[in-house]
Coordinates of C-alpha atoms in Angstrom, one line a residue:
M1 CA -74.6 88.5 24.5
S2 CA -76.9 85.7 25.7
E3 CA -78.5 86.3 29.1
R4 CA -78.9 82.6 29.9
R5 CA -77.1 81.5 33.1
S6 CA -78.9 78.3 33.9
S7 CA -80.1 75.3 32.0
E8 CA -83.7 74.4 31.2
S9 CA -83.3 71.6 33.8
G10 CA -82.2 74.0 36.5
F11 CA -78.4 73.5 36.9
P12 CA -76.0 76.4 36.3
I13 CA -74.2 76.8 33.0
K14 CA -70.7 77.9 33.5
G15 CA -69.0 80.4 31.3
V16 CA -66.0 78.1 30.9
Y17 CA -65.7 74.4 31.2
T18 CA -62.4 72.5 31.7
G19 CA -61.3 68.9 32.1
A20 CA -62.0 69.3 35.8
D21 CA -65.7 69.3 35.0
L22 CA -65.7 65.9 33.3
P23 CA -66.9 62.8 35.3
E24 CA -64.0 60.8 36.7
D25 CA -65.5 57.6 35.1
L26 CA -66.0 59.2 31.7
D27 CA -64.7 56.3 29.7
S28 CA -67.1 53.8 31.3
R29 CA -70.0 56.3 30.9
L30 CA -69.1 56.7 27.2
G31 CA -68.2 53.3 25.7
G32 CA -67.9 53.3 21.9
P33 CA -70.6 54.0 19.3
G34 CA -72.9 51.0 19.2
E35 CA -71.5 49.7 22.5
F36 CA -72.9 49.7 26.1
P37 CA -74.1 52.1 27.5
Y38 CA -74.8 53.6 24.1
T39 CA -74.0 57.2 25.1
R40 CA -72.3 57.8 21.8
G41 CA -75.2 56.3 19.7
V42 CA -77.0 53.0 19.3
Y43 CA -75.2 52.0 16.1
P44 CA -71.4 51.8 15.4
T45 CA -71.6 53.9 12.2
M46 CA -74.6 56.1 12.9
Y47 CA -75.1 58.5 10.0
T48 CA -71.8 57.8 8.3
S49 CA -73.5 54.8 6.6
R50 CA -76.9 56.3 6.1
P51 CA -78.7 59.4 7.4
W52 CA -81.6 59.4 9.9
T53 CA -85.1 58.7 8.6
M54 CA -86.7 62.0 7.6
R55 CA -90.4 62.0 8.5
Q56 CA -93.0 64.7 8.1
Y57 CA -96.1 64.6 10.3
A58 CA -99.2 65.1 8.1
G59 CA -102.8 64.4 8.1
F60 CA -105.8 66.7 7.9
G61 CA -109.4 66.7 6.7
T62 CA -110.2 63.7 4.7
A63 CA -108.2 60.6 3.9
T64 CA -108.1 61.5 0.3
E65 CA -106.6 65.0 1.0
S66 CA -104.0 63.5 3.4
N67 CA -103.1 60.9 0.8
E68 CA -102.4 63.7 -1.7
R69 CA -100.1 65.3 0.9
Y70 CA -98.3 62.0 1.5
H71 CA -97.6 61.6 -2.2
Q72 CA -96.3 65.2 -2.3
L73 CA -93.9 64.5 0.6
L74 CA -92.7 61.2 -1.0
R75 CA -92.0 63.0 -4.2
A76 CA -90.0 65.7 -2.2
G77 CA -87.8 63.0 -0.7
T78 CA -89.5 62.1 2.6
M79 CA -88.3 58.6 3.7
G80 CA -91.1 57.9 6.2
L81 CA -94.7 59.0 6.7
S82 CA -96.1 60.2 10.0
V83 CA -99.9 60.3 10.4
A84 CA -101.8 62.8 12.5
F85 CA -105.4 61.8 13.4
D86 CA -108.2 64.1 14.3
L87 CA -109.5 64.3 17.9
P88 CA -112.5 62.0 17.5
T89 CA -110.3 59.2 16.0
Q90 CA -107.8 59.7 18.9
M91 CA -110.7 59.3 21.4
G92 CA -112.2 56.3 19.6
Y93 CA -115.4 58.0 18.3
D94 CA -116.9 57.9 14.8
S95 CA -117.3 61.1 12.9
D96 CA -121.1 61.1 13.1
E97 CA -121.2 60.8 16.9
P98 CA -122.5 63.9 18.7
I99 CA -119.4 64.2 20.8
A100 CA -117.3 64.5 17.6
H101 CA -119.2 67.6 16.3
G102 CA -116.9 70.4 15.3
E103 CA -113.7 68.4 15.6
V104 CA -113.9 66.1 12.5
G105 CA -110.7 66.5 10.4
K106 CA -109.5 69.5 12.4
V107 CA -106.2 68.5 13.9
G108 CA -105.6 65.4 11.7
V109 CA -107.2 63.0 9.4
A110 CA -110.6 61.4 10.2
I111 CA -110.5 57.5 10.1
D112 CA -113.7 55.8 10.8
S113 CA -113.3 52.4 9.1
I114 CA -111.2 50.3 6.8
E115 CA -112.6 52.3 3.9
D116 CA -110.9 55.5 5.1
M117 CA -107.7 53.6 5.7
R118 CA -107.7 52.4 2.1
L119 CA -108.1 55.9 0.9
L120 CA -105.4 57.2 3.2
F121 CA -102.7 54.9 1.8
A122 CA -104.0 54.5 -1.8
D123 CA -101.1 53.8 -4.2
I124 CA -98.5 54.0 -1.5
P125 CA -96.2 50.9 -1.3
L126 CA -96.5 49.9 2.3
D127 CA -93.7 47.4 2.0
K128 CA -91.4 50.3 1.0
V129 CA -92.2 53.1 3.4
S130 CA -92.0 53.4 7.2
T131 CA -95.2 54.7 8.7
S132 CA -95.5 56.3 12.1
M133 CA -99.0 56.8 13.6
T134 CA -99.5 59.2 16.4
I135 CA -102.4 57.3 18.1
N136 CA -102.6 56.1 21.6
A137 CA -105.7 54.7 23.3
P138 CA -107.0 53.2 20.0
G139 CA -103.5 52.6 18.6
S140 CA -104.1 48.8 18.2
V141 CA -107.2 49.5 16.2
L142 CA -105.4 51.8 13.7
L143 CA -102.5 49.4 13.4
L144 CA -104.9 46.5 12.5
L145 CA -106.6 48.7 9.9
Y146 CA -103.2 49.4 8.4
Q147 CA -102.3 45.7 8.4
L148 CA -105.6 44.8 6.7
V149 CA -105.1 47.4 4.0
A150 CA -101.6 46.1 3.4
E151 CA -102.8 42.5 3.2
E152 CA -105.4 43.6 0.6
N153 CA -102.5 44.9 -1.5
G154 CA -100.5 41.7 -1.1
V155 CA -98.1 43.0 1.6
P156 CA -97.8 40.6 4.5
G157 CA -97.4 41.8 8.1
S158 CA -93.8 40.6 8.1
A159 CA -93.0 43.3 5.5
L160 CA -94.5 46.2 7.4
N161 CA -92.2 48.7 9.1
G162 CA -93.3 51.5 11.3
T163 CA -94.5 52.6 14.7
I164 CA -97.7 53.3 16.7
Q165 CA -97.3 55.7 19.5
N166 CA -99.5 53.5 21.8
D167 CA -98.2 55.4 24.9
I168 CA -101.2 55.7 27.1
L169 CA -99.5 56.7 30.4
K170 CA -98.3 60.1 29.1
E171 CA -101.9 60.8 28.2
Y172 CA -102.8 60.7 31.9
I173 CA -99.9 63.0 32.6
A174 CA -99.9 65.6 29.9
R175 CA -102.3 65.2 27.0
G176 CA -105.7 63.7 27.9
T177 CA -106.7 61.5 25.0
Y178 CA -107.2 58.4 27.1
I179 CA -110.3 56.2 27.0
F180 CA -110.0 53.3 29.4
P181 CA -108.6 53.1 33.0
P182 CA -104.9 52.4 33.4
K183 CA -105.1 48.6 34.1
P184 CA -107.0 47.6 30.9
S185 CA -105.0 50.2 29.0
L186 CA -101.8 48.5 30.0
R187 CA -103.3 45.1 29.1
L188 CA -104.1 46.4 25.6
V189 CA -100.5 47.6 25.3
A190 CA -99.2 44.2 26.3
D191 CA -101.6 42.4 24.0
T192 CA -100.2 44.6 21.2
F193 CA -96.6 43.6 22.0
A194 CA -97.5 39.9 21.9
Y195 CA -99.6 40.3 18.7
C196 CA -96.9 42.2 16.8
R197 CA -94.1 39.8 17.8
K198 CA -96.0 37.0 16.0
E199 CA -97.8 38.9 13.2
V200 CA -95.9 42.2 12.5
P201 CA -92.4 41.5 13.8
K202 CA -90.7 44.6 12.4
W203 CA -93.2 47.0 13.8
N204 CA -92.3 49.2 16.7
T205 CA -95.1 48.5 19.1
I206 CA -94.8 51.6 21.2
S207 CA -93.2 55.1 21.0
I208 CA -92.8 56.1 24.7
S209 CA -93.2 59.8 24.5
G210 CA -91.6 62.7 26.3
Y211 CA -92.5 65.1 23.6
H212 CA -96.0 65.9 24.9
M213 CA -94.7 66.4 28.4
A214 CA -92.1 68.8 27.1
E215 CA -94.8 70.6 25.1
A216 CA -96.8 70.9 28.4
G217 CA -93.7 72.5 30.1
A218 CA -91.5 69.7 31.3
T219 CA -87.8 70.4 31.5
P220 CA -85.3 68.2 29.7
A221 CA -84.6 66.3 32.9
Q222 CA -88.3 65.9 33.6
E223 CA -88.9 64.8 30.0
I224 CA -86.5 61.9 30.1
A225 CA -87.2 61.0 33.7
F226 CA -91.0 60.6 33.4
T227 CA -90.7 59.0 29.9
L228 CA -88.2 56.4 31.1
A229 CA -90.3 55.8 34.2
N230 CA -93.3 55.1 31.9
G231 CA -91.0 52.8 29.9
V232 CA -90.3 50.8 33.1
E233 CA -94.0 50.5 33.7
Y234 CA -94.6 49.1 30.2
V235 CA -91.8 46.6 30.6
R236 CA -93.3 45.4 33.9
A237 CA -96.8 45.1 32.2
A238 CA -95.3 43.0 29.4
L239 CA -93.4 40.8 31.9
A240 CA -96.6 40.3 34.0
A241 CA -98.4 39.2 30.8
G242 CA -95.9 36.4 30.4
L243 CA -93.6 37.9 27.8
A244 CA -89.8 37.5 28.0
V245 CA -88.0 40.8 28.1
D246 CA -85.8 40.1 25.1
D247 CA -88.9 39.1 23.1
F248 CA -90.4 42.6 23.2
A249 CA -87.8 45.1 24.4
P250 CA -86.0 45.3 21.0
R251 CA -89.2 46.8 19.5
L252 CA -89.6 49.5 22.1
S253 CA -89.0 53.0 20.8
F254 CA -89.1 56.5 22.3
F255 CA -90.2 60.0 21.2
F256 CA -88.6 63.2 22.4
V257 CA -88.6 66.9 21.6
A258 CA -85.7 69.0 20.4
R259 CA -85.7 72.5 21.8
T260 CA -83.6 75.5 20.7
T261 CA -81.2 75.0 23.7
L262 CA -79.0 72.9 21.5
L263 CA -76.2 71.9 24.0
E264 CA -78.6 70.8 26.7
E265 CA -80.7 68.9 24.2
V266 CA -77.6 67.0 22.9
A267 CA -76.7 66.1 26.5
K268 CA -80.3 65.0 27.2
F269 CA -80.4 62.5 24.4
R270 CA -77.0 61.1 25.4
A271 CA -78.1 60.8 29.1
A272 CA -81.4 59.1 28.1
R273 CA -79.6 56.4 26.2
R274 CA -77.2 55.7 29.1
I275 CA -79.9 55.5 31.7
W276 CA -82.1 53.2 29.7
A277 CA -79.2 50.8 28.9
R278 CA -78.4 50.4 32.5
L279 CA -82.0 49.9 33.5
M280 CA -82.6 47.2 31.0
R281 CA -79.4 45.3 31.8
D282 CA -79.3 45.7 35.6
D283 CA -83.0 45.9 36.6
F284 CA -84.6 43.6 34.0
G285 CA -81.8 41.3 33.0
A286 CA -82.0 41.9 29.3
K287 CA -79.3 40.0 27.3
D288 CA -80.1 41.0 23.7
P289 CA -78.1 44.2 23.0
K290 CA -81.1 45.5 21.0
S291 CA -83.1 45.4 24.3
L292 CA -80.6 47.9 25.8
M293 CA -80.7 50.4 22.9
L294 CA -82.8 53.4 23.4
R295 CA -83.9 54.2 19.8
F296 CA -86.0 57.4 19.4
H297 CA -87.8 59.7 17.0
T298 CA -87.5 63.4 17.5
Q299 CA -89.8 66.2 16.6
T300 CA -88.8 69.9 16.8
A301 CA -90.5 71.9 19.5
G302 CA -93.9 73.2 18.4
V303 CA -94.4 75.0 21.6
Q304 CA -91.4 77.2 20.9
L305 CA -92.8 78.4 17.5
T306 CA -94.4 81.8 17.4
A307 CA -97.3 83.3 15.4
Q308 CA -95.4 86.6 15.4
Q309 CA -92.9 86.9 12.6
P310 CA -93.5 83.2 11.7
E311 CA -90.6 83.0 9.2
V312 CA -88.2 83.2 12.2
N313 CA -89.5 79.7 13.0
L314 CA -87.5 78.5 10.1
V315 CA -84.3 79.4 12.0
R316 CA -85.6 77.9 15.2
V317 CA -86.5 74.6 13.5
A318 CA -83.1 74.4 11.9
V319 CA -81.4 74.8 15.3
Q320 CA -83.7 72.3 16.9
G321 CA -83.2 69.8 14.1
L322 CA -79.4 70.3 14.4
G323 CA -79.6 69.4 18.1
A324 CA -81.6 66.2 17.4
V325 CA -79.0 65.1 14.8
L326 CA -76.0 65.9 17.0
G327 CA -77.9 64.0 19.8
G328 CA -78.1 60.8 17.7
T329 CA -81.8 60.6 16.8
Q330 CA -83.0 57.7 14.6
S331 CA -85.7 59.7 12.8
L332 CA -86.7 63.3 12.7
H333 CA -89.8 65.5 12.0
T334 CA -89.1 69.2 11.5
N335 CA -92.1 71.4 12.1
S336 CA -93.3 73.8 9.5
F337 CA -92.8 77.5 10.2
D338 CA -96.5 78.2 10.1
E339 CA -97.7 75.6 12.6
A340 CA -98.3 78.2 15.3
I341 CA -101.0 79.7 13.1
A342 CA -102.7 76.7 11.3
L343 CA -102.1 73.4 9.7
P344 CA -99.0 73.7 7.5
T345 CA -99.3 74.7 3.8
E346 CA -97.7 72.5 1.2
K347 CA -94.9 75.0 0.7
A348 CA -94.2 75.2 4.5
A349 CA -94.1 71.4 4.8
R350 CA -91.7 71.2 1.9
L351 CA -89.4 73.8 3.5
A352 CA -89.4 71.9 6.7
L353 CA -88.3 68.7 4.9
R354 CA -85.6 70.7 3.0
T355 CA -84.2 71.8 6.4
Q356 CA -83.5 68.2 7.2
Q357 CA -82.0 67.6 3.7
V358 CA -79.6 70.5 4.1
L359 CA -78.5 69.1 7.4
A360 CA -78.0 65.7 5.9
Y361 CA -76.4 66.5 2.6
E362 CA -74.8 70.0 2.8
T363 CA -73.2 69.9 6.2
D364 CA -70.5 67.5 7.5
L365 CA -72.7 66.2 10.3
T366 CA -72.8 62.7 8.7
A367 CA -69.1 62.4 8.4
T368 CA -68.4 61.3 12.0
V369 CA -70.2 59.7 14.9
D370 CA -71.1 61.7 18.1
P371 CA -69.0 64.8 17.3
F372 CA -69.5 66.2 20.8
A373 CA -67.9 63.2 22.6
G374 CA -65.3 64.4 25.0
S375 CA -66.6 68.0 24.9
Y376 CA -66.1 69.5 28.4
V377 CA -69.5 71.2 28.4
V378 CA -71.5 68.5 26.8
E379 CA -70.1 65.7 28.9
A380 CA -70.6 67.8 32.0
M381 CA -74.2 68.5 31.0
T382 CA -74.8 64.9 30.1
A383 CA -73.8 63.9 33.7
E384 CA -75.9 66.7 35.2
I385 CA -79.0 65.7 33.3
E386 CA -78.4 62.0 34.0
A387 CA -78.2 62.7 37.8
A388 CA -81.3 65.0 37.8
A389 CA -83.3 62.5 35.8
V390 CA -82.3 59.5 38.0
E391 CA -83.3 61.5 41.1
L392 CA -86.7 62.2 39.6
M393 CA -87.2 58.6 38.6
E394 CA -86.5 57.6 42.2
R395 CA -89.2 60.0 43.3
V396 CA -91.6 58.4 40.9
A397 CA -90.6 54.9 42.3
D398 CA -91.2 56.2 45.8
H399 CA -94.9 56.3 44.9
G400 CA -94.8 52.6 44.1
S401 CA -94.9 52.8 40.3
A402 CA -95.3 55.3 37.5
V403 CA -99.1 54.6 37.5
D404 CA -99.2 55.2 41.3
A405 CA -97.4 58.5 40.8
I406 CA -99.8 59.5 38.0
E407 CA -102.7 58.7 40.3
A408 CA -101.1 60.9 43.0
G409 CA -100.7 63.7 40.4
F410 CA -96.9 63.8 40.9
Q411 CA -95.7 64.2 37.3
K412 CA -98.4 66.6 36.4
R413 CA -97.7 68.9 39.3
E414 CA -93.9 68.9 38.6
I415 CA -94.6 69.8 34.9
E416 CA -97.1 72.4 35.7
Q417 CA -94.6 74.1 38.1
S418 CA -92.0 74.2 35.3
A419 CA -94.5 75.5 32.8
Y420 CA -95.6 78.3 35.2
R421 CA -91.9 79.3 35.7
I422 CA -91.3 79.4 31.9
A423 CA -94.5 81.6 31.4
Q424 CA -93.3 84.0 34.1
E425 CA -89.9 84.3 32.6
I426 CA -91.4 85.1 29.2
D427 CA -93.8 87.6 30.6
S428 CA -91.1 89.4 32.5
G429 CA -88.7 89.4 29.6
E430 CA -86.1 87.3 31.5
R431 CA -86.5 84.6 28.8
V432 CA -86.1 86.1 25.4
V433 CA -88.4 85.0 22.6
V434 CA -87.4 86.7 19.4
G435 CA -90.4 88.5 17.8
L436 CA -92.6 88.0 20.8
N437 CA -91.1 89.9 23.7
R438 CA -88.0 91.3 22.0
F439 CA -87.1 92.4 18.5
T440 CA -90.8 92.8 17.6
V441 CA -92.3 94.6 14.6
D442 CA -95.2 97.1 14.6
E443 CA -97.1 95.4 11.8
E444 CA -97.1 91.7 10.8
E445 CA -97.0 90.7 7.1
P446 CA -100.2 89.1 5.9
Y447 CA -100.3 85.3 5.9
E448 CA -102.8 83.0 4.3
P449 CA -103.2 79.8 6.4
L450 CA -104.4 76.4 5.2
R451 CA -108.1 76.1 5.8
V452 CA -109.9 72.8 6.6
D453 CA -113.1 72.3 4.6
P454 CA -116.0 72.6 7.1
T455 CA -118.2 70.2 5.1
I456 CA -115.9 67.3 6.0
E457 CA -118.0 66.2 8.9
A458 CA -121.1 65.9 6.8
A459 CA -119.2 63.9 4.2
Q460 CA -117.8 61.5 6.7
A461 CA -121.3 61.0 8.2
E462 CA -122.6 60.2 4.7
R463 CA -119.8 57.7 4.2
L464 CA -120.6 56.0 7.5
A465 CA -124.3 55.8 6.7
R466 CA -123.5 54.1 3.4
L467 CA -121.0 51.7 5.1
R468 CA -123.5 50.6 7.6
A469 CA -126.2 50.1 4.9
E470 CA -123.9 48.0 2.7
R471 CA -122.0 45.8 5.1
D472 CA -123.1 42.5 6.6
A473 CA -124.7 43.7 9.9
D474 CA -125.0 40.2 11.4
A475 CA -121.3 39.5 10.7
V476 CA -120.3 42.8 12.4
A477 CA -122.5 42.0 15.4
R478 CA -121.0 38.5 15.8
A479 CA -117.5 39.9 15.5
L480 CA -118.2 42.5 18.2
V481 CA -119.6 39.9 20.5
D482 CA -116.4 37.9 20.1
L483 CA -114.4 41.0 20.9
R484 CA -116.4 41.7 24.0
A485 CA -115.8 38.1 25.2
A486 CA -112.1 38.5 24.7
A487 CA -112.1 41.8 26.6
D488 CA -114.0 40.2 29.5
G489 CA -111.6 37.3 29.5
T490 CA -107.9 36.9 29.1
E491 CA -107.6 36.2 25.3
N492 CA -105.5 38.6 23.3
V493 CA -108.1 41.1 22.1
L494 CA -106.2 42.1 18.9
Y495 CA -107.3 38.9 17.1
P496 CA -111.0 39.3 17.4
M497 CA -110.6 43.0 17.0
K498 CA -109.0 42.4 13.6
E499 CA -111.9 40.2 12.5
A500 CA -114.4 42.9 13.5
L501 CA -112.5 45.6 11.5
R502 CA -112.3 43.2 8.5
A503 CA -116.1 42.9 8.7
R504 CA -116.2 46.7 8.5
A505 CA -116.9 47.5 12.1
T506 CA -116.0 51.1 12.7
V507 CA -113.4 52.5 15.0
G508 CA -116.1 53.9 17.2
E509 CA -117.9 50.5 17.4
V510 CA -114.7 48.7 18.3
C511 CA -113.7 51.2 21.0
G512 CA -117.3 51.4 22.2
T513 CA -117.3 47.6 22.8
L514 CA -114.1 47.9 24.8
R515 CA -115.7 50.9 26.8
E516 CA -118.6 48.6 27.7
A517 CA -116.1 45.9 29.0
W518 CA -113.5 48.1 30.6
G519 CA -115.2 51.4 31.4
L520 CA -114.1 55.0 31.0
Y521 CA -111.3 56.6 32.9
R522 CA -111.8 59.8 34.8
P523 CA -109.0 61.5 36.8
T524 CA -110.7 60.8 40.1
D525 CA -111.0 57.0 39.3
R526 CA -108.9 54.5 41.3
F527 CA -108.1 51.0 40.2

């Protein structure tokens, strides 16, 4: 028998739910599928007309190696690519910079210039695939490199479909791959919104992420509260830059985790849609229905995977994926069972994709929309999480804004307290983790993880040296001067940035130019 008596968000879970537990105004809270407030899903037919987009997060070592993995995934039936970048790329440094030493190609692919991006997407039809890039502070740089490569292959920006994460605020809260202070970072986000509206209109310009906060220990209520509060801040930044809400809000997207606590996760996704719809309509006056729709990508919970008995993670991922689908996700990445040990092997990545395909094609999940609608327990939980999240959002607003709350350390403290509680529960055995603190084995079976070639760093440095020797140095210098002038002024920086990248300026040179203009952020900074 399960020992769980309270939800991850802290409210008690009853042994039996009845109609008395339903909100009195349930009908208005629900609406129909594809109707305000979108509790039952953002589209009228949801998966009954087509399944969610199946993505697999990949990227390691060199661009060539990652390209091979992408082709393997596409052959296996992946519908969208999701790119992981190494830490130097995420921080805007070239692979040959001293600070990058030891990290090149470790947690994702190393991208230093347009030449790497060409290799990364070689022979992939960019007008046919949807590409998600998990990149934040230099998100605009990687998007422009992608657009340049597409243009070289005859694919216009109007045909490109995908997402850049571009969510800098959660980096200050939970992850740490920020570069610039918050104000210029928000300006770069707003510039990206404006640029994509004109140049890459089908691109999702931001994926406002609760995933990383959840991985750091946030509860479901904290995850959606702090994520939606950040979303409010991005909307305000875009409005302050002169954009109309219905010009950019339809391209906003979100990114959440799916845990093994299936019922609460389903309720979380439904509550998040409801809160966002009301915020956009009532607080920002959005008129376009697409501005009210909270569309989101989901990734299964990496933090819940164990290195002990790793095959058990296949079961965890299936349950987590099921929760995401029942919650109405628009796209899904299922983690590989070996990710608690190392980068996933080809077989493990294929099994993760097969998990989604079984859910989509062997179950009856796609036969009906929002199958939990009206469920006593799920509707009660949805209302509980909604109330808890709204209360937390009000506490964020009490600081003045999400950024003010970040500066005060509010979100970080709340998440750390939750993470500490979870760790204590695991250590004491109160929270059961199969294979870790219960149902353990005396001896683990041997496992051979994927190894990253340690010579990648030297190879990338050689490529960079060759690039700098062959390119037109004067053209690069002029382009970087233009970029600096735009950064110092009010011009949209993406246009001169694109010309610098076209001239074969490196990611590190572009980000370095912006560092010179805007400075570096340190947690003690104020703005």
